[in-house]
Structure formats: C-alpha cells, structure tokens
Tab-separated table of C-alpha atoms in Angstrom:
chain	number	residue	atom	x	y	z
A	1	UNK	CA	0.000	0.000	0.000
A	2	UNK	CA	2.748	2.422	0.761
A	3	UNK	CA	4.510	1.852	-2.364
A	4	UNK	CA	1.275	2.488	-4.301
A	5	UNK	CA	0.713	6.072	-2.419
A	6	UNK	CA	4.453	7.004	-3.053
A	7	UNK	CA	3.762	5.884	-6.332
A	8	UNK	CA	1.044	8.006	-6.870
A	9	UNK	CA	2.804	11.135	-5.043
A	10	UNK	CA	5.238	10.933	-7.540
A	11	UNK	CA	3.525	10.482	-10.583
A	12	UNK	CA	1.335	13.547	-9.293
A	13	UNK	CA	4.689	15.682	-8.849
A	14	UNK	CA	5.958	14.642	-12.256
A	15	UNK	CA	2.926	15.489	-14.095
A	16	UNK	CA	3.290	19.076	-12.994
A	17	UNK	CA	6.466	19.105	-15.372
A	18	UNK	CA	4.373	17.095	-18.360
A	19	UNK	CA	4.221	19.031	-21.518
A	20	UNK	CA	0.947	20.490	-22.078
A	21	UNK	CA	-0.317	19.637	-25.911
A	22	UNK	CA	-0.492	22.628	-28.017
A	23	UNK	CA	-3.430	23.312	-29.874
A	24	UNK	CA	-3.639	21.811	-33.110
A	25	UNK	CA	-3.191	23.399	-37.021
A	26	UNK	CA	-4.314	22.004	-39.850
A	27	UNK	CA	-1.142	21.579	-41.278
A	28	UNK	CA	-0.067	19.340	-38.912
A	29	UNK	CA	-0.224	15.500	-39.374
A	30	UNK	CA	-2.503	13.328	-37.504
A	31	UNK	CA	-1.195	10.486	-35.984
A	32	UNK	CA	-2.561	7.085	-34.737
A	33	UNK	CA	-0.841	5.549	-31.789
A	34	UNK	CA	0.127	2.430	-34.117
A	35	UNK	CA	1.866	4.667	-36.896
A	36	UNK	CA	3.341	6.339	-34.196
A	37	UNK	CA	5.055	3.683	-32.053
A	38	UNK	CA	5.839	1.727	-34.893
A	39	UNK	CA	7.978	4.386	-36.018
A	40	UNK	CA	9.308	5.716	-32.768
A	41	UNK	CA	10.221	1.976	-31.118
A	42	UNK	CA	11.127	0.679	-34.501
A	43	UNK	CA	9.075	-2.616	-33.444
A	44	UNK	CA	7.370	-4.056	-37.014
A	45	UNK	CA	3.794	-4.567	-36.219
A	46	UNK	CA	1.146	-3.533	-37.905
A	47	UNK	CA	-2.912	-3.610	-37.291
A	48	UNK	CA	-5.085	-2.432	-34.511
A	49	UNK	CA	-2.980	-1.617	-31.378
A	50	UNK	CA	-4.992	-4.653	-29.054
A	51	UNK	CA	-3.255	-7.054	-31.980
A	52	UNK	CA	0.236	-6.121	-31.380
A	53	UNK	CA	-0.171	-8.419	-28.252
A	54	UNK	CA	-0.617	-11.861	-30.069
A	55	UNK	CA	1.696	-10.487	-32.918
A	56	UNK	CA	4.798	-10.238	-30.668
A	57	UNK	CA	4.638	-13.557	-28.739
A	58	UNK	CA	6.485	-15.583	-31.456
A	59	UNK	CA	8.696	-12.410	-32.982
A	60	UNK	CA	9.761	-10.288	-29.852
A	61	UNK	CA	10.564	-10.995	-26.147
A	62	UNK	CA	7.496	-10.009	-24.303
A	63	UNK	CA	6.793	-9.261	-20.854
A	64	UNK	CA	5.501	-7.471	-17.615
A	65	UNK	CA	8.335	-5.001	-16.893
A	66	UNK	CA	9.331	-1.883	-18.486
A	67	UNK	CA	12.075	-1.003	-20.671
A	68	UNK	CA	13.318	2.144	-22.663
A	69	UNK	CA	12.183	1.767	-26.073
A	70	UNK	CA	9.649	-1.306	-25.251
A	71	UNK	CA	5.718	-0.732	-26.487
A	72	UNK	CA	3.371	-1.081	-22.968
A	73	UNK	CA	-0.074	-2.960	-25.323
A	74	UNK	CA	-3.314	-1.782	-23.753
A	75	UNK	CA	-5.954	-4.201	-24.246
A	76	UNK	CA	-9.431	-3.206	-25.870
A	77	UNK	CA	-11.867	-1.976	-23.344
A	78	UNK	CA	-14.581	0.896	-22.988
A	79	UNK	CA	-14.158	3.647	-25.336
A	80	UNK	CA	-10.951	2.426	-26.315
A	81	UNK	CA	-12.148	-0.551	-28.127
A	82	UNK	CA	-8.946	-0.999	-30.482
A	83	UNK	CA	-6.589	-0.689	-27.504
A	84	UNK	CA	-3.644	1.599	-27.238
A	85	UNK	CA	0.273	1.237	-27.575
A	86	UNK	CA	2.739	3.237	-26.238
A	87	UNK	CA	6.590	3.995	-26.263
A	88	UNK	CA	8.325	3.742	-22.931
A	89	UNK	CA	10.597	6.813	-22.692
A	90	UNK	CA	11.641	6.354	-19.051
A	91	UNK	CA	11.392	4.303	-16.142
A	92	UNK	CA	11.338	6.668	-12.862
A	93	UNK	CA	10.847	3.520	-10.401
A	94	UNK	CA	9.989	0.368	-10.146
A	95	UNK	CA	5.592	1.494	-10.810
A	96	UNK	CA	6.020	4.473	-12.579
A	97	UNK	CA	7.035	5.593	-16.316
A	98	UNK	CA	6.674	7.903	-18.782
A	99	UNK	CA	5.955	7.162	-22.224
A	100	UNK	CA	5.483	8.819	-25.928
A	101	UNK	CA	2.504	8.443	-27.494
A	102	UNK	CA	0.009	9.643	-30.004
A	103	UNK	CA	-3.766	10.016	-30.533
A	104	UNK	CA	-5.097	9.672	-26.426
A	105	UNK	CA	-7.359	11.428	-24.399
A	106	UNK	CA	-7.747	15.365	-25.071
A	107	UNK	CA	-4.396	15.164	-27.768
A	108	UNK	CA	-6.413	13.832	-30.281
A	109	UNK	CA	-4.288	12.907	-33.425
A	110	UNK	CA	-1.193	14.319	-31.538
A	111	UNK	CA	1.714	13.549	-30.195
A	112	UNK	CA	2.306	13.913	-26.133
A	113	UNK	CA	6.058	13.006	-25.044
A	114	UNK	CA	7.059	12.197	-21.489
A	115	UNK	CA	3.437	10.923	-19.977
A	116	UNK	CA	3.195	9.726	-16.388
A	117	UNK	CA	2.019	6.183	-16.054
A	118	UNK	CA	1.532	4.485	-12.942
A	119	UNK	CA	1.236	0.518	-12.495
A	120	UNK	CA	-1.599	0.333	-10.196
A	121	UNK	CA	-1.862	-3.341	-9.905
A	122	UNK	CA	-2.595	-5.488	-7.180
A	123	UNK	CA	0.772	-7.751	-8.181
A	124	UNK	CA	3.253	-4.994	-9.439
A	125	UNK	CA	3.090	-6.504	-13.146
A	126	UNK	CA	1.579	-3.441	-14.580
A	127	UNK	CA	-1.490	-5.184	-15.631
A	128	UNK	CA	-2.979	-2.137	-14.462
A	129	UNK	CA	-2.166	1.295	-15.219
A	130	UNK	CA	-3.272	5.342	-14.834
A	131	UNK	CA	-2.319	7.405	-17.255
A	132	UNK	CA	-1.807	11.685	-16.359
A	133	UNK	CA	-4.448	13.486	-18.230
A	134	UNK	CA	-3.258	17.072	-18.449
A	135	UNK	CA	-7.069	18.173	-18.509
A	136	UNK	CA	-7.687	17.931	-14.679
A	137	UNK	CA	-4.033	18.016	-14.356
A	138	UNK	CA	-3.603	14.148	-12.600
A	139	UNK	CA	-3.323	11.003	-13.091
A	140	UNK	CA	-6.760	10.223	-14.503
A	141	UNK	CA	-9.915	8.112	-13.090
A	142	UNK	CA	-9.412	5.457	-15.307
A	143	UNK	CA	-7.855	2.175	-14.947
A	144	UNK	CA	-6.379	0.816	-17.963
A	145	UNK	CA	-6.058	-3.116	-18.236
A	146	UNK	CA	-2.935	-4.254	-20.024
A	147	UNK	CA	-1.144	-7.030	-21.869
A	148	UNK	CA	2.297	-5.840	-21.301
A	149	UNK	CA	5.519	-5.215	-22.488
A	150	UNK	CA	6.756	-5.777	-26.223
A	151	UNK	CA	10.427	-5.408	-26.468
A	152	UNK	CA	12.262	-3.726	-29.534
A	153	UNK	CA	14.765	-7.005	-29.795
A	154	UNK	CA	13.113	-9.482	-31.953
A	155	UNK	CA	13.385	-13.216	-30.694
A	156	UNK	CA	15.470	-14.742	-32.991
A	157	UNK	CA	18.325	-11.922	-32.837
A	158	UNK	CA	18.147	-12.885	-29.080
A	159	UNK	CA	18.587	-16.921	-29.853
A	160	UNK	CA	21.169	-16.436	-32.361
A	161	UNK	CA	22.964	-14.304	-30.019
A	162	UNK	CA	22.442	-17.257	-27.186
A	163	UNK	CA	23.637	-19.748	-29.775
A	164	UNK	CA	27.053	-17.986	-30.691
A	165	UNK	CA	27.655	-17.192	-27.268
A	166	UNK	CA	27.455	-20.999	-26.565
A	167	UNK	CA	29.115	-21.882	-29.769
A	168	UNK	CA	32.390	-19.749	-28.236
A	169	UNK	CA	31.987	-20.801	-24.472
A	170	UNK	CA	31.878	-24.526	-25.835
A	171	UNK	CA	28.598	-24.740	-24.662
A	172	UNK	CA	29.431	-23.655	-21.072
A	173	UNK	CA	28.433	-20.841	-20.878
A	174	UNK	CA	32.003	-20.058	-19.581
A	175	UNK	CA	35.138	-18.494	-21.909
C-alpha cells in the first residue's frame, strides 16, 4: 500500500512538469498511436494496437516489466475498443514511467512526449495502469487493463545471439 501512495505522489509531482499539448493546425499531421510507435520503437507490427499483443509472442521478447524503447499494449476496453500502444521513454521507479505516445485522451491525433504512467496493480506486473491526463491536471480516473511489455529485440536476434555465445563458451556458458 505504501509503495502504491508514493507511487502516486510521484507520478502527481511529475505530471506538474508534463508538456501540455499545443493546440492543433491544420497543417499538422494526424497520428494514430500504431503509426506512431511503430515508427518511434522501430518494433514491425502492424494492425489495430490490441493485436500487437498476439503479434509479438512468437517475434519479440514479451513481458511485464518496463524497458526504454519497449511498447506497454493496452488491451481493448470501454471507449478504447482498439486498444492503445505506447513507447516507454523512461522508467522513474519500479511502478512508474513515462511514455510517448500519439492520438489519447484530449491530444487527439497528436503527439504527447514524457506521460506519467503508474502501475496500479494489485501484483506490481503493470497489468494495471493510470495514465496523467493534463485536462484535470492528474493522473486520470481510469484504470487501464494491459497485456504488457513488447520489447524492440526481436526473438530470434536474441537466440542467435544465445547460440554464438554458446558456440564460443563450448557450450558452457564459460570463456
């Protein structure tokens, strides 16, 4: 419980220093979360964000902790019935993050950079998240149900890499 209040108390400090979206021009382009952290975490997945899940499993290490560059997959639910992805940018502590992403809450076909997210989960696997809505100027109301994390390292780069490394150690594991 005490780790979920500092939690909180520190993803409300942080979102003080969040960048408030400016308002939008039409020559501007607008982007969809997808396009966006396709192109920002240089992961290869295309389709509805709530797809990227069962896309990843046999192409990229998956998983339920945070890393720079790794896509946090919100599953479909409520208003958001095609899910949401986002780019980790940074990892403040072990239950809070910020991320880039595009096209959410009042930033409608924009991009918002350095976003407060909080795992509010009952097993600190961020199944569970709050995102900071600039609006009311906290973390917002809503809890967010998620898959996890997709990792920019695709799985076969990471068992080829096992495989050399065993090919040189013998098969040790050792040098």
């Amino acid at each position: 419980m005490t780790k979920r209040l500092t939690a909180a108390a520190l993803a409300a400090t942080l979102g003080l220093f969040a960048l408030s979206p400016s308002p939008v021009r039409a020559d501007e382009p607008y982007w969809q979360c997808v396009t966006f952290a396709r192109m920002f975490s240089g992961i290869n997945i295309f389709g509805d964000a709530w797809t990227w899940w069962n896309q990843a499993v046999d192409r990229f290490r998956t998983g339920r902790a945070p890393e720079t560059g790794s896509v946090l997959v919100f599953r479909p639910e409520g208003r958001m019935s095609r899910g949401h992805v986002a780019v980790v940018s940074e990892i403040l502590t072990d239950r809070v993050i910020r991320v880039t992403h595009a096209n959410w809450g009042g930033s409608r076909g924009r991009v918002e950079e350095n976003v407060t997210v909080v795992d509010v989960s009952g097993q600190n696997d961020w199944s569970a998240v709050k995102v900071w809505y600039n609006p009311i100027n906290d973390l917002g109301t809503t809890v967010y149900p998620t898959y996890g994390f997709i990792y920019n390292s695709a799985r076969e780069g990471m068992e080829a890499g096992r495989q050399m490394a065993r090919a040189a150690t013998g098969g040790s594991g050792q040098p």
